[in-house]
């Protein structure tokens, strides 16, 4: 018995509408009783099949559809290596798909905190579509359609012993994020897909459009996107830094707009907006986004993200959170109730956040009077 001998021969199903019946790997063909020699014969000039990628067969002679190309890329990338070769560690500093070594290493090895993908649940071995193709699947309007893409990026384990070839571009990662299923296709989360796309782009307008749509379209939070770009070491590129500055400004502006909407829609008392607090003749206590002086209630928007630029590069997220926590604890020791809201909470559950703020305002009469603080315009 050799590798061409089928283990459990089964008849091939009719092509039908299921892409899984139209695109099969060599291993799947063997399960159906089709030996490698027969598959090769079917792919000869004028034959009924074709081989769009090594080890992957399209069971009709016409051009592959976008869905078939995606499926072919996933089948190619999901196998351990050419002719069943075992995976071996990639060489340090190697890149994939023409990506510069610095960008490739970061875009590939980042997201140590990402949850590992479930390998057993996917017929593709845990690999997933990323980059522009993933964004097109996520519904981005600023990306080319799948038919217009010459290359389809696919995220694979760093030890996968395969090369980018034809329309499949492999991007290697030490730790894979958990994929999201879009029309049955495993795709990288938006923030990761954007970072992988930006790694291949030099057009500042295109980069800015992608980042803006990510936030404006509600696909992801600015903080998660900037974190991925930082881990990809893309913040050293001036056109990316400029786009990130615009992104952070837009993200805060959108969150502030939702906060104004919450106060108006749910008839909360009018606060004073965007003010600094300090003790009379004493130290500065920090800025807040909304403050109700009579109830001593403050709302602070958490739009934190790794800071870009400067000699130290991106600031660690833990340090930013510690800064928030110190300010909140100081204010609460003075009797000021601080309500901490995130852009996601305002976007996904505005009424619930209004109830949280309303409860804090109502409970003011039951608390001890707060220390007097000065309110200054910010």
XYZ file of C-alpha atoms in Angstrom:
378
model
C 0.000 0.000 0.000
C 1.265 3.500 -0.790
C 0.062 7.065 -0.426
C -2.054 6.756 -3.557
C -4.106 3.858 -2.187
C -7.540 4.961 -0.911
C -8.294 3.973 2.669
C -12.093 4.186 2.529
C -13.186 4.593 -1.095
C -16.331 6.667 -1.481
C -18.023 7.939 -4.639
C -17.594 11.614 -5.498
C -20.748 13.589 -4.904
C -22.353 15.651 -7.672
C -20.863 19.139 -7.894
C -24.062 20.892 -6.827
C -23.910 24.245 -5.031
C -21.646 23.243 -2.150
C -18.104 24.485 -2.765
C -16.792 21.575 -0.698
C -17.923 19.245 -3.489
C -16.238 21.328 -6.196
C -12.849 21.919 -4.536
C -11.063 18.995 -2.892
C -7.582 18.319 -1.573
C -5.486 15.358 -2.701
C -6.171 13.701 0.649
C -9.915 14.111 0.209
C -9.718 12.670 -3.300
C -7.861 9.630 -1.934
C -10.701 9.119 0.526
C -13.022 9.002 -2.467
C -10.854 6.432 -4.205
C -9.138 8.823 -6.612
C -5.406 8.099 -6.805
C -2.856 10.843 -7.489
C -2.196 9.544 -11.006
C -5.856 9.703 -11.934
C -6.227 13.198 -10.475
C -3.219 14.372 -12.503
C -4.708 12.858 -15.653
C -7.986 14.692 -15.071
C -6.060 17.987 -14.971
C -4.311 17.633 -18.337
C -4.993 20.192 -21.047
C -8.630 19.928 -22.093
C -9.452 17.739 -19.090
C -12.468 18.154 -16.819
C -10.499 19.214 -13.734
C -7.777 21.723 -12.885
C -5.258 22.237 -10.096
C -5.415 25.866 -8.899
C -2.899 25.264 -6.068
C -0.519 22.426 -5.216
C -2.475 19.509 -3.794
C -5.843 21.187 -4.423
C -8.197 20.252 -7.255
C -11.087 22.117 -8.853
C -13.540 19.602 -10.252
C -14.660 21.606 -13.276
C -12.791 23.251 -16.168
C -14.121 26.809 -15.847
C -12.561 29.739 -13.972
C -12.824 29.392 -10.180
C -15.361 31.530 -8.377
C -14.369 33.755 -5.457
C -15.755 31.155 -3.071
C -13.743 28.404 -4.743
C -10.543 30.458 -4.555
C -11.068 31.023 -0.824
C -11.742 27.345 -0.245
C -8.706 26.355 -2.310
C -6.421 28.675 -0.331
C -7.718 27.289 2.976
C -7.271 23.692 1.840
C -3.743 24.416 0.611
C -2.700 26.256 3.783
C -4.449 23.845 6.134
C -2.271 20.857 5.284
C 1.001 20.295 7.170
C 3.321 20.636 4.176
C 4.198 19.467 0.681
C 3.511 15.756 0.224
C 2.693 15.400 3.935
C 6.066 16.713 5.121
C 6.279 17.404 8.836
C 6.199 20.941 10.074
C 9.515 22.477 10.990
C 10.274 25.780 12.692
C 10.618 28.693 10.299
C 14.018 30.303 10.030
C 14.451 33.435 12.161
C 13.851 36.616 10.201
C 12.155 34.829 7.344
C 9.228 36.523 5.678
C 6.242 35.314 3.745
C 4.428 36.551 0.710
C 6.955 39.296 -0.005
C 6.399 41.010 3.363
C 9.449 42.873 4.707
C 11.093 40.938 7.500
C 10.265 43.482 10.210
C 6.618 43.726 9.245
C 6.308 40.007 8.637
C 7.789 39.049 11.959
C 5.485 41.379 13.818
C 2.370 40.781 11.802
C 3.064 37.100 12.134
C 4.216 36.746 15.711
C 1.994 39.255 17.438
C -1.069 38.847 19.605
C 0.432 36.699 22.344
C -2.674 37.445 24.378
C -4.991 36.251 21.602
C -6.977 33.168 22.354
C -5.792 30.177 20.345
C -8.009 29.140 17.489
C -9.983 25.933 17.803
C -8.250 23.543 15.440
C -10.670 20.636 15.849
C -13.722 22.686 14.845
C -12.294 23.679 11.469
C -11.742 21.440 8.440
C -8.822 23.712 7.539
C -6.566 22.937 10.483
C -7.104 26.286 12.213
C -5.880 28.503 9.361
C -7.975 31.519 8.380
C -8.366 34.193 5.727
C -6.862 37.566 6.664
C -5.873 40.862 5.046
C -8.001 42.483 2.346
C -9.877 39.274 1.550
C -10.978 38.961 5.184
C -12.071 42.599 5.246
C -14.107 42.074 2.088
C -15.822 39.160 3.826
C -16.427 41.342 6.891
C -18.329 43.716 4.609
C -15.836 46.565 4.195
C -16.734 48.973 1.411
C -13.240 50.470 1.151
C -11.615 47.209 0.028
C -11.618 45.684 -3.452
C -14.088 42.879 -4.057
C -12.866 39.303 -3.783
C -12.851 38.940 -7.568
C -10.486 41.911 -7.891
C -7.853 40.509 -5.507
C -4.843 38.923 -7.152
C -3.683 37.490 -3.818
C -5.613 36.015 -0.913
C -3.846 36.270 2.454
C -4.139 33.312 4.804
C -2.936 33.206 8.415
C -1.073 30.003 9.313
C 1.015 28.674 12.233
C 4.606 29.823 12.034
C 5.818 26.213 11.825
C 3.708 25.407 8.766
C 6.096 24.154 6.064
C 4.466 25.718 3.027
C 5.303 28.604 0.738
C 3.209 31.353 -0.765
C 2.319 30.389 -4.305
C 0.073 31.607 -7.102
C -2.857 33.458 -5.488
C -2.224 32.137 -1.948
C -0.059 34.377 0.259
C 0.843 32.852 3.615
C 1.252 35.023 6.717
C 2.807 33.160 9.623
C 1.928 33.626 13.292
C 3.296 32.296 16.572
C -0.218 32.413 18.014
C -3.374 32.412 15.901
C -6.380 34.469 17.005
C -9.759 32.818 17.258
C -11.310 32.905 13.780
C -14.747 34.274 13.039
C -17.000 32.418 10.627
C -18.364 34.578 7.791
C -20.581 32.676 5.349
C -18.904 29.527 6.611
C -15.365 30.825 5.943
C -12.950 31.208 8.886
C -11.606 34.753 8.862
C -9.322 36.703 11.169
C -10.916 39.275 13.511
C -11.154 42.721 11.952
C -8.307 44.330 13.918
C -5.904 41.550 12.949
C -7.072 41.516 9.319
C -6.582 45.286 9.071
C -3.046 45.043 10.444
C -2.168 42.265 7.988
C -3.612 44.336 5.142
C -1.803 47.524 6.188
C 1.505 45.623 6.301
C 1.238 45.271 2.508
C 0.016 48.809 1.730
C 1.987 51.991 1.073
C -0.868 54.268 -0.047
C -1.643 56.618 2.853
C -5.193 57.305 1.636
C -6.016 53.596 1.443
C -4.586 52.952 4.907
C -6.564 55.822 6.389
C -9.762 54.604 4.698
C -9.327 51.121 6.173
C -8.681 52.377 9.681
C -11.534 54.865 9.526
C -14.057 52.299 8.303
C -12.934 49.880 11.023
C -14.020 52.327 13.714
C -16.798 54.275 11.994
C -18.419 51.062 10.811
C -18.397 49.631 14.336
C -16.182 46.692 13.358
C -13.685 47.130 16.209
C -12.473 49.510 18.880
C -9.585 51.910 18.200
C -7.625 50.428 21.104
C -7.666 46.880 19.705
C -6.731 48.121 16.247
C -3.829 50.258 17.468
C -2.646 47.357 19.604
C -2.465 45.084 16.549
C -0.662 47.742 14.506
C 1.784 48.253 17.359
C 2.497 44.548 17.722
C 3.004 44.403 13.959
C 5.640 47.146 14.267
C 3.751 49.167 11.709
C 3.728 52.344 13.787
C 7.230 53.126 12.565
C 5.751 53.964 9.167
C 4.849 57.679 8.934
C 1.725 57.179 6.815
C 0.412 54.629 9.344
C 1.104 56.948 12.292
C -0.791 59.767 10.562
C -3.744 57.449 9.937
C -3.694 56.281 13.579
C -3.772 59.878 14.854
C -6.860 60.506 12.725
C -8.349 57.197 13.883
C -7.982 57.992 17.587
C -9.481 61.451 17.108
C -12.410 59.963 15.210
C -12.953 57.230 17.788
C -13.143 59.741 20.637
C -15.406 62.027 18.636
C -17.836 59.184 17.936
C -17.861 58.132 21.590
C -18.496 61.707 22.742
C -21.348 61.992 20.254
C -22.979 58.865 21.683
C -22.545 60.237 25.211
C -24.354 63.473 24.210
C -27.061 61.344 22.571
C -27.478 59.284 25.749
C -28.060 62.373 27.902
C -30.574 63.827 25.438
C -32.442 60.626 24.577
C -32.914 59.413 28.132
C -33.633 62.856 29.643
C -30.723 62.905 32.051
C -29.902 66.222 33.746
C -27.506 68.343 31.719
C -23.910 68.001 32.959
C -20.976 70.275 32.335
C -18.965 68.804 29.483
C -15.234 68.170 29.119
C -13.966 69.765 32.313
C -10.961 69.544 34.596
C -11.396 68.996 38.319
C -9.097 70.203 41.080
C -9.124 70.906 44.787
C -9.337 74.627 45.683
C -5.755 75.832 45.778
C -4.665 72.221 45.559
C -3.580 69.663 43.004
C -5.174 68.929 39.666
C -7.466 65.879 39.884
C -7.784 65.156 36.186
C -10.197 65.698 33.347
C -13.611 64.070 32.905
C -15.968 63.980 29.941
C -19.123 64.908 31.849
C -19.699 66.121 35.416
C -22.798 66.776 37.515
C -21.590 69.145 40.280
C -24.690 68.904 42.498
C -24.579 65.105 42.550
C -20.744 64.843 42.383
C -20.989 62.298 39.559
C -18.420 62.148 36.753
C -18.412 60.164 33.523
C -15.122 59.174 31.972
C -14.823 57.674 28.513
C -12.236 54.933 28.198
C -10.786 55.581 24.761
C -7.327 54.521 25.790
C -5.027 53.025 23.206
C -1.267 52.468 23.038
C 0.255 55.888 22.416
C 2.278 56.281 19.282
C 5.349 58.345 18.633
C 7.902 59.617 21.089
C 11.221 58.105 22.023
C 9.644 55.237 23.918
C 7.288 54.132 21.198
C 3.817 52.825 22.076
C 2.937 53.097 25.752
C 2.087 49.886 27.541
C -1.669 49.362 27.951
C -1.254 48.359 31.614
C 0.421 51.681 32.385
C -2.431 53.598 30.750
C -4.997 51.626 32.731
C -3.065 52.240 35.963
C -3.232 55.970 35.247
C -7.022 55.749 34.835
C -7.341 53.728 38.040
C -5.262 56.173 40.116
C -7.387 59.119 39.024
C -10.621 57.265 39.711
C -9.525 56.154 43.184
C -8.459 59.705 44.085
C -11.804 61.160 43.004
C -13.798 58.506 44.813
C -11.867 59.135 48.051
C -13.149 62.711 47.772
C -16.717 61.453 47.393
C -16.988 61.858 43.606
C -18.687 58.896 41.902
C -16.907 58.015 38.661
C -18.828 56.113 35.990
C -16.460 54.450 33.548
C -17.893 53.983 30.021
C -16.306 52.497 26.923
C -17.132 53.291 23.282
C -18.335 49.710 22.840
C -20.790 49.956 25.743
C -22.186 53.199 24.340
C -22.514 51.678 20.893
C -24.046 48.355 21.911
C -26.128 49.158 25.020
C -26.870 52.881 25.203
C -30.036 52.471 27.276
C -28.271 50.286 29.828
C -25.468 52.846 30.207
C -28.062 55.595 30.687
C -29.555 53.531 33.519
C -26.111 53.188 35.125
C -25.544 56.947 35.033
C -29.124 57.646 36.170
C -28.711 55.305 39.138
C -25.503 57.069 40.166
C -27.271 60.450 40.009
C -30.266 59.203 41.998
C -28.056 57.648 44.676
C -26.285 60.944 45.324
C -28.799 61.910 48.043
C -27.943 58.776 50.002
C -24.185 59.393 50.054
C -22.138 61.600 52.330
C -21.484 65.029 50.810
C -18.472 65.068 48.559
C -15.500 67.368 49.043
C -15.806 70.629 47.176
C -13.912 70.597 43.898
C -13.362 73.341 41.370
C -14.644 72.775 37.849
C -12.544 74.326 35.083
C -12.993 74.234 31.304
C -10.694 71.752 29.599
